């Protein structure tokens, strides 16, 4: 049997896929894949309350003596447990969970567990074929029957042994009744025989008298007609009726006996099969042992539930019998024993998560086995703690409440150190990060005015992590946007019309959020941000050049910034700072610009050449010189 | 026995030779093809070229770079002034057939036409 190791908590590390998600391939961006998942879909995103697949490895090494062994598993969705390819229905998932919860939270049944187990074993031993003989049959049978009443006193037995005792008693009484009927039948047979003899005797008398009368009629010279004598004929007729009545009585007795036998057999078999499917394996063994003693060999074939039992044996012409039930029950008990041994061993080694997995599957198979029922209460309490934490983890996974996962995972790990916490935490962190990135992307899109993209990204973020506080904050911002809009729009308009672009630039984030759905204003804001941003870059560049002693080049950079926007106050400030150190250069550039404007290209060119002499590496000057040279060439007139 | 020269002779002659040499240089500079023209004053041009309009000057300069060239018009050169600091743009009409190369020295007869230093004639030196 394979271990799929899927726990309730595994829902958290889905897809995530979630994630990966989702996630992913369904995967949810944070869907987890447990080691060796038997069903990828389930293992990727095991929804709580649906399909928990609890598989066992404890029996993996066991010898499968009969047929192909499929994996043991508990199917929460269908409310059934698969054991060696055989399915036991346990009710729906809610009932299953409730049953497991009740088991963990309830104290063990009252009474001495050891003594109860001894009594049960003793009954089985007394009735086992290797112990019961012709000589000790009566005594063993009686002792076993008496012990049923002792076993029935224990809470853990749920009085099922009393049911068996009652069934055995009923069957025994039926046998006595059958004996009585048999005697009646024998008597009737004797009466019928006597009747027949009397009838024969009377018939012979009538025949004789008839023959004599005929002889007399034929004798002498003058034969006379035969006169048939009537004496004895009435008596013969009555005797015939009596005989027929006796025959009918015998037949009725026969059919009564047959019906009674069939009824008793069916009732007993029904109870045995019921015990098997209720997973009360010890009771199934005891009941079948009694059955074997009570009914003769020809009645060992299973009539009730034969179809269901036959389904457990993938052999086409298999004939289910009481022995088949007995064998199944014994095998199950053995598996439960091994399972509980594994639980105890894993628990003592500190592998409590593995112990929890094993106790789950063992519980669902051997819920009524004394070893399960009387499991150490202290260990059961720890298992319950693991169970509750895992259920909380499962709930968080269902609700995708990722923020509390890590804390809860650590809580589980504190109790069960072998719990695969790192994998879960890693997946959860990835999912949270993906969600946060989506929120960030949504914010950026909103700032750019792309509301469609913002909504899409927000949907992604919420899908991955619905309780993401960033999503909540963003939503709050959106909700408050209408208030912002009423305040910010007039303010923006005033600043824009006043050319106070630097003020708009300094408050670009708040204006961005407020104007995100106002296409025209958003476009204006974008232009302002780009323009002032470029000026800001130029100013920074100029400051750096100035610090390096290149004041003329710094002045050139400021000239470029002026071309973008000349009214920027920050630009004005740095102009004032630099002007004293570049006054001659600035004067030449101004003069050049003025002459150019007046169409005095040669004079302008002369100014720029002079400026270039001061700032020889200036690209600006070079551009002016090239431009003015062309203009001057174009302007100059030839003189003949 | 050779007669010794009077030291006063040296005291008089050496300055005279210097003066003569200087005068020679001055004469050499002002003589030649454009000897009758006044030297171009860069500062005056920069300050207010309008006052120089219509005047003719001689520019002694070194070709710094060719700024523009049009086959049917001529070329504009940036000339570094030898009699002062600074560079000026001068227009050489296509009628002046000469190979101008960077570093060459020329005497240029210029006419101030509006703000353009229009070269009438050149002499390499």
mmCIF file of C-alpha atoms in Angstrom, chain A residues 149 219 478 502:
data_model
loop_
_atom_site.group_PDB
_atom_site.id
_atom_site.type_symbol
_atom_site.label_atom_id
_atom_site.label_comp_id
_atom_site.label_asym_id
_atom_site.label_seq_id
_atom_site.Cartn_x
_atom_site.Cartn_y
_atom_site.Cartn_z
ATOM 1 C CA UNK A 149 -23.166 -12.707 28.725
ATOM 2 C CA UNK A 219 -72.705 -72.829 -9.566
ATOM 3 C CA UNK A 478 -10.797 53.059 -4.026
ATOM 4 C CA UNK A 502 6.352 71.627 -9.559
#
